[in-house]
Amino acid sequence: MAIQEIKVPDIGDYSDVPIIEIHVQAGDTIQVEDPLITVESDKASMDVPAPAAGTVKEVKVKLGDTVSEGSLVLLLESEAGVAAPSGADEKPAAPAGKGGEPLPPAASPSAPAAPSAAPPAGPIADFSRVHASPSARHLARELEVDLTRVPPTGLKGRVTQEDIRNFAKGGAPTVATAGAPAAGEGMDLLPWPKVDFSKFGPVETQPLSRIKKISGANLHRNWVRIPHVTNHDEADITDLEAFRVQFNKANEKAGIKVSMLAFMIKAAVASLKQFPEFNASLEGDNLILKQYYHIGFAADTPNGLVVPVIRDADKKGVAEIAQEMGALAKLARDGKLKPDQMQGGCFTISSLGGIGGLFFTPIINAPEVAIMGVCRSYWKQVSPDGKQSEWRFMLPLSLSWDHRVIDGAAAARFNVHFANLLADMRRIIM
């Protein structure tokens, strides 16, 4: 029997990532690919699998420790040598430059084209000429991403796992230098002011979480590159709210609880069917009209905002949507959402209903072309016939849309249609 040191494999460009779960303890018998620990990455978590079978002799890490590539995880007692991890085929030779360093994939001198919003159909292309680690190649196969199309941001043209995740969700590669514009996109802005804030009083420096760093870069890109316009409206949800309360009370023992957001997702699907240009993505001079209805909802977590996606919402009832939302929201709060649970969205709803506010301007979640923002509902005295007033329960709506694809008249009609559906959900079945 031999004692092997099991270390953290190549996890891309991440370093000092915290351990959020330990799955084994001394004395456990494990098989190849069994998860040993789970570490937290940018928007999700990833398992470190066992490269060999055997018996755990000693665990060398504890919950909350930070690890990097090469960190010792545990001692394993086994008969065989360490097997190659899944996907770690012999690395093919890459073209060499000075000093024998591999060169990045061939690229034009100009900025790389924006990646496709969705992975290409059909078989994955040959990755042999791409400079990427075995773990990155394995991730690309899992997400069905063509590595040859992913713009690299790593050292010496290396494609990182972060590049792959950004490409898979239709995002742009992370800019290596903060604030540096991509080629051809400089806006001649004044430099960011540098201030020694400690001159004015006590300060504390707090690093941004990984989620905020990545979502912040995406939000900045979306705000700068998409011509946003926001329409505001109100939906009369008096009857719907009464039905929701009654439904939840009747199903309390079954543990079913439906939020207003679940009804809004169904209303969004019906509205997208009525206005297909809202269920689209812009690629160059072409508009990609989608024939599926995957609805994202913004989930607030301790580490920042993430957007889980309810897939095929048109085929699910409100109660089923509510249960799936609850499960995804819990995964988001625990930092365990998988990349495919945040991909493929057609339209996003961002709700501040539990907090407050009246109206706001939500930022479009590219490559989508619109997003619905909702705030806390309120009672309002209205006069439908202009003679007699009554109190109604109103939901404020804020629809942001991409003016390159949608015009003001279509946006107003979409908002009115969405509001009418919430006022009387029976319209959905007509």
Coordinates of N, CA, C and O in Angstrom, one line a residue, residues 50-183:
A50 N -11.6 13.0 -6.7 CA -10.5 12.1 -6.3 C -9.9 11.6 -7.6 O -10.6 11.1 -8.5
P51 N -8.5 11.7 -7.8 CA -7.9 11.2 -9.0 C -7.6 9.7 -8.9 O -7.1 9.1 -9.8
A52 N -7.8 9.1 -7.7 CA -7.5 7.7 -7.5 C -8.4 7.1 -6.4 O -9.0 7.9 -5.6
A53 N -8.6 5.8 -6.4 CA -9.4 5.1 -5.4 C -8.5 4.7 -4.2 O -7.3 4.5 -4.4
G54 N -9.1 4.6 -3.1 CA -8.3 4.2 -1.9 C -9.0 4.5 -0.6 O -10.2 4.8 -0.6
T55 N -8.2 4.6 0.5 CA -8.8 4.9 1.8 C -8.1 6.2 2.3 O -6.9 6.4 2.2
V56 N -9.0 7.1 2.7 CA -8.5 8.4 3.2 C -7.7 8.2 4.5 O -8.2 7.7 5.5
K57 N -6.4 8.6 4.5 CA -5.5 8.4 5.6 C -5.6 9.6 6.6 O -5.8 9.5 7.8
E58 N -5.6 10.8 6.0 CA -5.6 12.0 6.8 C -6.1 13.2 5.9 O -5.6 13.4 4.8
V59 N -7.0 14.0 6.4 CA -7.5 15.2 5.7 C -6.6 16.3 6.2 O -6.5 16.6 7.4
K60 N -6.1 17.1 5.2 CA -5.1 18.1 5.6 C -5.7 19.5 5.5 O -5.0 20.5 5.7
V61 N -7.0 19.6 5.2 CA -7.6 20.9 5.2 C -8.8 20.9 6.1 O -9.3 19.9 6.5
K62 N -9.3 22.1 6.4 CA -10.6 22.3 7.2 C -11.5 23.3 6.5 O -11.1 24.1 5.6
L63 N -12.7 23.3 6.9 CA -13.7 24.2 6.3 C -13.3 25.6 6.5 O -12.9 26.0 7.6
G64 N -13.4 26.4 5.5 CA -13.0 27.8 5.5 C -11.6 28.1 5.1 O -11.2 29.2 4.8
D65 N -10.7 27.0 5.0 CA -9.4 27.2 4.4 C -9.4 27.7 3.0 O -10.4 27.4 2.3
T66 N -8.4 28.4 2.6 CA -8.3 28.8 1.2 C -7.3 27.9 0.5 O -6.2 27.7 1.1
V67 N -7.5 27.5 -0.7 CA -6.6 26.7 -1.5 C -6.4 27.2 -2.9 O -7.2 28.0 -3.4
S68 N -5.3 26.8 -3.5 CA -4.9 27.1 -4.8 C -4.5 25.8 -5.5 O -4.4 24.8 -4.9
E69 N -4.1 25.9 -6.8 CA -3.6 24.8 -7.5 C -2.3 24.3 -6.8 O -1.4 25.1 -6.4
G70 N -2.3 23.0 -6.5 CA -1.1 22.4 -5.8 C -1.2 22.3 -4.3 O -0.4 21.7 -3.6
S71 N -2.3 22.9 -3.7 CA -2.5 22.8 -2.2 C -2.8 21.3 -1.9 O -3.6 20.6 -2.5
L72 N -2.2 20.9 -0.8 CA -2.4 19.5 -0.3 C -3.8 19.4 0.4 O -4.2 20.2 1.3
V73 N -4.6 18.4 -0.1 CA -5.9 18.2 0.4 C -6.0 17.1 1.4 O -6.5 17.2 2.5
L74 N -5.4 15.9 1.0 CA -5.4 14.8 1.9 C -4.3 13.8 1.6 O -3.7 13.9 0.5
L75 N -4.1 12.8 2.4 CA -3.3 11.7 2.2 C -4.1 10.5 1.9 O -5.1 10.2 2.6
L76 N -3.8 9.8 0.8 CA -4.7 8.7 0.4 C -3.8 7.4 0.4 O -2.7 7.4 -0.2
E77 N -4.4 6.3 1.0 CA -3.7 5.0 1.0 C -4.3 4.2 -0.1 O -5.5 3.9 -0.1
S78 N -3.5 3.8 -1.1 CA -4.0 3.0 -2.2 C -3.0 2.1 -2.8 O -1.8 2.2 -2.5
E79 N -3.4 1.2 -3.7 CA -2.5 0.3 -4.3 C -1.9 0.8 -5.6 O -0.8 0.6 -6.0
A80 N -2.7 1.6 -6.3 CA -2.3 2.1 -7.6 C -1.8 3.5 -7.5 O -2.0 4.2 -6.6
G81 N -1.1 3.9 -8.6 CA -0.6 5.3 -8.6 C -1.8 6.2 -9.0 O -2.9 5.8 -9.3
V82 N -1.5 7.5 -8.9 CA -2.6 8.5 -9.1 C -3.0 8.4 -10.6 O -2.1 8.6 -11.5
A83 N -4.3 8.3 -10.8 CA -4.8 8.2 -12.2 C -4.9 9.6 -12.7 O -5.1 10.6 -11.9
A84 N -4.9 9.7 -14.0 CA -5.1 11.1 -14.6 C -6.5 11.5 -14.4 O -7.5 10.7 -14.6
P85 N -6.8 12.7 -14.0 CA -8.2 13.2 -13.8 C -8.9 13.2 -15.1 O -8.4 13.2 -16.2
S86 N -10.3 13.1 -14.9 CA -11.1 13.1 -16.1 C -10.9 14.2 -17.0 O -10.8 15.4 -16.6
G87 N -10.7 13.9 -18.3 CA -10.5 14.9 -19.3 C -9.1 15.3 -19.5 O -8.7 16.1 -20.3
A88 N -8.2 14.8 -18.6 CA -6.8 15.2 -18.7 C -6.0 14.3 -19.6 O -5.1 13.6 -19.3
D89 N -6.4 14.4 -20.9 CA -5.6 13.6 -21.9 C -4.2 14.3 -22.0 O -4.0 15.4 -21.6
E90 N -3.4 13.5 -22.7 CA -2.0 14.1 -22.9 C -2.1 15.4 -23.7 O -2.8 15.5 -24.7
K91 N -1.5 16.4 -23.2 CA -1.7 17.8 -23.8 C -1.0 17.8 -25.1 O 0.2 17.5 -25.3
P92 N -1.7 18.1 -26.2 CA -1.1 18.2 -27.5 C -0.1 19.3 -27.6 O -0.2 20.3 -26.9
A93 N 0.8 19.1 -28.5 CA 1.8 20.1 -28.7 C 1.2 21.4 -29.4 O 0.3 21.3 -30.2
A94 N 1.6 22.5 -28.9 CA 1.1 23.8 -29.4 C 2.3 24.5 -30.1 O 3.5 24.2 -29.8
P95 N 2.0 25.4 -31.1 CA 3.1 26.1 -31.7 C 4.0 26.8 -30.7 O 3.4 27.4 -29.8
A96 N 5.3 26.8 -30.8 CA 6.2 27.4 -29.8 C 6.7 28.7 -30.3 O 6.9 28.9 -31.5
G97 N 6.9 29.6 -29.4 CA 7.5 30.9 -29.7 C 8.9 30.9 -29.1 O 9.5 29.9 -28.8
K98 N 9.4 32.1 -28.7 CA 10.7 32.3 -28.2 C 10.7 31.6 -26.8 O 9.8 31.7 -26.0
G99 N 11.8 30.9 -26.5 CA 12.0 30.2 -25.3 C 11.1 28.9 -25.1 O 11.0 28.4 -24.1
G100 N 10.5 28.5 -26.3 CA 9.7 27.3 -26.2 C 8.3 27.5 -25.6 O 7.5 26.6 -25.4
E101 N 7.9 28.8 -25.3 CA 6.6 29.0 -24.8 C 5.5 28.8 -25.8 O 5.7 29.2 -27.0
P102 N 4.4 28.2 -25.5 CA 3.3 28.0 -26.5 C 2.7 29.4 -26.9 O 2.6 30.3 -26.0
L103 N 2.3 29.5 -28.1 CA 1.7 30.7 -28.6 C 0.2 30.6 -28.5 O -0.3 29.5 -28.5
P104 N -0.4 31.8 -28.3 CA -1.9 31.7 -28.3 C -2.5 31.4 -29.7 O -1.8 31.4 -30.7
P105 N -3.7 31.0 -29.7 CA -4.4 30.7 -31.0 C -4.3 31.9 -31.9 O -4.3 33.0 -31.5
A106 N -4.3 31.6 -33.2 CA -4.2 32.6 -34.2 C -5.4 33.5 -34.1 O -6.5 33.1 -33.9
A107 N -5.2 34.8 -34.2 CA -6.2 35.8 -34.0 C -5.9 37.0 -34.9 O -4.7 37.3 -35.2
S108 N -6.9 37.8 -35.3 CA -6.7 39.0 -36.0 C -6.2 40.0 -35.1 O -6.4 40.0 -33.9
P109 N -5.5 41.1 -35.7 CA -5.0 42.1 -34.8 C -6.1 42.9 -34.2 O -5.8 43.5 -33.1
S110 N -7.3 42.9 -34.7 CA -8.3 43.7 -34.1 C -8.9 42.9 -32.9 O -8.6 41.8 -32.7
A111 N -9.9 43.6 -32.2 CA -10.5 43.0 -31.1 C -11.3 41.8 -31.5 O -11.9 41.7 -32.6
P112 N -11.3 40.7 -30.7 CA -12.1 39.5 -31.1 C -13.6 39.8 -31.2 O -14.1 40.6 -30.5
A113 N -14.2 39.1 -32.1 CA -15.7 39.3 -32.3 C -16.4 38.9 -31.0 O -16.0 38.0 -30.3
A114 N -17.5 39.5 -30.8 CA -18.3 39.2 -29.6 C -18.8 37.7 -29.7 O -19.2 37.3 -30.8
P115 N -18.7 36.9 -28.6 CA -19.0 35.5 -28.7 C -20.5 35.4 -28.9 O -21.3 36.2 -28.6
S116 N -20.9 34.2 -29.5 CA -22.2 33.9 -29.7 C -23.0 33.7 -28.4 O -22.4 33.3 -27.4
A117 N -24.3 34.1 -28.3 CA -25.0 34.0 -27.1 C -25.3 32.6 -26.7 O -25.6 32.3 -25.6
A118 N -25.1 31.6 -27.6 CA -25.4 30.2 -27.3 C -24.4 29.3 -27.9 O -23.8 29.7 -28.9
P119 N -24.1 28.2 -27.2 CA -23.1 27.2 -27.8 C -23.6 26.7 -29.1 O -24.8 26.6 -29.4
P120 N -22.6 26.5 -30.1 CA -23.0 26.1 -31.4 C -23.6 24.7 -31.3 O -23.2 23.8 -30.5
A121 N -24.5 24.4 -32.3 CA -25.1 23.1 -32.3 C -24.1 22.1 -33.0 O -23.2 22.5 -33.7
G122 N -24.4 20.8 -32.8 CA -23.5 19.8 -33.4 C -22.3 19.5 -32.6 O -22.1 19.9 -31.5
P123 N -21.4 18.7 -33.2 CA -20.2 18.2 -32.4 C -19.3 19.4 -32.1 O -19.2 20.3 -32.9
I124 N -18.6 19.2 -31.0 CA -17.6 20.2 -30.6 C -16.4 20.1 -31.4 O -15.9 19.0 -31.8
A125 N -15.8 21.3 -31.8 CA -14.6 21.3 -32.7 C -13.4 20.7 -32.0 O -13.4 20.6 -30.7
D126 N -12.4 20.4 -32.7 CA -11.1 20.0 -32.2 C -10.4 21.1 -31.4 O -10.3 22.2 -31.9
F127 N -10.0 20.8 -30.1 CA -9.4 21.8 -29.2 C -7.9 21.7 -29.3 O -7.3 22.4 -28.5
S128 N -7.3 20.9 -30.1 CA -5.9 20.6 -29.9 C -5.0 21.8 -30.1 O -3.9 21.8 -29.6
R129 N -5.5 22.8 -30.9 CA -4.6 24.0 -31.1 C -4.9 25.1 -30.1 O -4.3 26.2 -30.2
V130 N -5.8 24.8 -29.1 CA -6.1 25.8 -28.1 C -5.2 25.7 -26.9 O -5.0 24.6 -26.4
H131 N -4.7 26.8 -26.3 CA -3.9 26.8 -25.1 C -4.8 26.8 -23.9 O -5.3 27.9 -23.6
A132 N -5.1 25.7 -23.3 CA -6.0 25.6 -22.2 C -5.6 24.4 -21.3 O -5.1 23.4 -21.8
S133 N -5.9 24.5 -20.0 CA -5.6 23.4 -19.1 C -6.6 22.2 -19.3 O -7.7 22.4 -19.9
P134 N -6.2 21.0 -18.8 CA -7.2 19.9 -18.9 C -8.5 20.2 -18.2 O -9.5 19.8 -18.7
S135 N -8.5 20.9 -17.1 CA -9.7 21.2 -16.4 C -10.6 22.1 -17.2 O -11.8 22.0 -17.2
A136 N -9.9 23.1 -17.9 CA -10.7 24.0 -18.7 C -11.3 23.3 -19.9 O -12.4 23.5 -20.3
R137 N -10.6 22.3 -20.5 CA -11.1 21.5 -21.6 C -12.3 20.7 -21.2 O -13.3 20.6 -21.9
H138 N -12.2 20.1 -20.0 CA -13.3 19.3 -19.4 C -14.5 20.2 -19.2 O -15.6 19.8 -19.5
L139 N -14.3 21.4 -18.7 CA -15.4 22.3 -18.5 C -16.1 22.7 -19.8 O -17.3 22.8 -19.9
A140 N -15.3 22.9 -20.8 CA -15.8 23.3 -22.1 C -16.7 22.2 -22.7 O -17.7 22.4 -23.3
R141 N -16.2 20.9 -22.5 CA -17.0 19.8 -23.0 C -18.4 19.7 -22.2 O -19.4 19.4 -22.8
E142 N -18.3 19.9 -20.9 CA -19.5 19.9 -20.1 C -20.5 20.9 -20.5 O -21.7 20.7 -20.6
L143 N -20.0 22.1 -20.8 CA -20.9 23.2 -21.2 C -21.2 23.3 -22.7 O -21.9 24.2 -23.2
E144 N -20.6 22.3 -23.5 CA -20.7 22.3 -24.9 C -20.3 23.6 -25.6 O -21.0 24.2 -26.4
V145 N -19.1 24.1 -25.1 CA -18.6 25.3 -25.6 C -17.4 24.9 -26.6 O -16.6 24.1 -26.3
D146 N -17.4 25.6 -27.8 CA -16.3 25.4 -28.7 C -15.1 26.2 -28.3 O -15.2 27.5 -28.4
L147 N -14.1 25.6 -27.8 CA -12.9 26.3 -27.2 C -12.3 27.2 -28.3 O -11.6 28.2 -27.9
T148 N -12.4 26.8 -29.5 CA -11.7 27.5 -30.6 C -12.3 28.9 -30.8 O -11.7 29.8 -31.4
R149 N -13.5 29.1 -30.2 CA -14.2 30.4 -30.4 C -14.1 31.3 -29.2 O -14.7 32.4 -29.2
V150 N -13.5 30.8 -28.1 CA -13.5 31.5 -26.9 C -12.3 32.5 -26.8 O -11.1 32.1 -26.9
P151 N -12.5 33.8 -26.7 CA -11.4 34.8 -26.7 C -10.6 34.5 -25.4 O -11.2 34.6 -24.3
P152 N -9.3 34.3 -25.4 CA -8.5 34.0 -24.2 C -8.1 35.3 -23.5 O -7.8 36.3 -24.1
T153 N -8.0 35.2 -22.2 CA -7.5 36.4 -21.4 C -6.4 36.0 -20.5 O -5.8 36.8 -19.8
G154 N -6.1 34.7 -20.4 CA -5.0 34.2 -19.5 C -3.6 34.5 -20.0 O -3.5 35.0 -21.2
L155 N -2.7 34.2 -19.2 CA -1.3 34.5 -19.5 C -0.9 33.7 -20.8 O -1.2 32.6 -21.0
K156 N -0.2 34.4 -21.7 CA 0.3 33.9 -23.0 C -0.9 33.3 -23.8 O -0.7 32.2 -24.4
G157 N -2.0 33.9 -23.8 CA -3.1 33.5 -24.7 C -3.8 32.2 -24.2 O -4.4 31.5 -24.9
R158 N -3.8 32.0 -22.9 CA -4.4 30.8 -22.3 C -5.9 31.1 -22.1 O -6.3 32.1 -21.6
V159 N -6.8 30.1 -22.5 CA -8.2 30.1 -22.2 C -8.4 29.6 -20.8 O -8.1 28.5 -20.5
T160 N -9.0 30.5 -20.0 CA -9.3 30.1 -18.6 C -10.7 29.6 -18.4 O -11.6 29.8 -19.3
Q161 N -11.0 29.0 -17.3 CA -12.4 28.6 -17.0 C -13.3 29.7 -16.9 O -14.5 29.6 -17.3
E162 N -12.9 30.9 -16.5 CA -13.7 32.1 -16.4 C -14.1 32.5 -17.8 O -15.2 32.9 -18.1
D163 N -13.1 32.4 -18.8 CA -13.4 32.8 -20.2 C -14.5 31.9 -20.7 O -15.4 32.3 -21.4
I164 N -14.4 30.6 -20.4 CA -15.4 29.6 -20.9 C -16.8 29.9 -20.3 O -17.8 29.9 -21.0
R165 N -16.9 30.2 -19.0 CA -18.2 30.5 -18.4 C -18.8 31.7 -19.0 O -20.0 31.8 -19.2
N166 N -17.9 32.8 -19.1 CA -18.5 34.0 -19.7 C -19.0 33.8 -21.1 O -20.0 34.3 -21.5
F167 N -18.2 33.0 -21.9 CA -18.7 32.7 -23.3 C -20.0 31.9 -23.3 O -20.9 32.2 -24.1
A168 N -20.1 30.9 -22.4 CA -21.3 30.1 -22.3 C -22.5 30.9 -22.0 O -23.6 30.5 -22.5
K169 N -22.4 31.9 -21.2 CA -23.6 32.7 -20.9 C -23.7 34.0 -21.7 O -24.5 34.9 -21.5
G170 N -22.9 34.0 -22.8 CA -23.0 35.1 -23.8 C -22.3 36.3 -23.4 O -22.6 37.4 -23.9
G171 N -21.5 36.3 -22.3 CA -20.8 37.4 -21.9 C -19.5 37.7 -22.6 O -19.0 36.9 -23.4
A172 N -18.9 38.8 -22.3 CA -17.6 39.1 -22.9 C -16.5 38.7 -22.0 O -16.6 38.5 -20.8
P173 N -15.3 38.4 -22.6 CA -14.1 38.0 -21.7 C -13.8 39.1 -20.7 O -14.0 40.3 -21.0
T174 N -13.3 38.7 -19.6 CA -12.9 39.6 -18.5 C -11.7 40.4 -19.0 O -10.8 39.9 -19.6
V175 N -11.8 41.7 -18.8 CA -10.7 42.6 -19.2 C -9.6 42.5 -18.1 O -9.8 42.5 -16.9
A176 N -8.4 42.2 -18.6 CA -7.3 41.9 -17.7 C -6.9 43.1 -16.9 O -6.6 43.0 -15.7
T177 N -6.9 44.3 -17.4 CA -6.6 45.5 -16.6 C -7.9 46.3 -16.4 O -8.6 46.6 -17.3
A178 N -8.2 46.5 -15.1 CA -9.4 47.2 -14.7 C -9.5 48.5 -15.4 O -8.6 49.3 -15.3
G179 N -10.6 48.8 -16.0 CA -10.8 50.1 -16.6 C -10.3 50.2 -18.0 O -10.5 51.2 -18.7
A180 N -9.5 49.3 -18.5 CA -8.9 49.4 -19.8 C -10.0 49.0 -20.9 O -10.5 47.9 -20.9
P181 N -10.3 49.9 -21.8 CA -11.3 49.6 -22.8 C -10.8 48.6 -23.8 O -9.6 48.5 -24.1
A182 N -11.7 47.8 -24.4 CA -11.3 46.9 -25.5 C -10.9 47.7 -26.7 O -11.3 48.9 -26.9
A183 N -10.2 47.1 -27.6 CA -9.7 47.8 -28.8 C -10.8 48.3 -29.6 O -11.8 47.6 -29.8

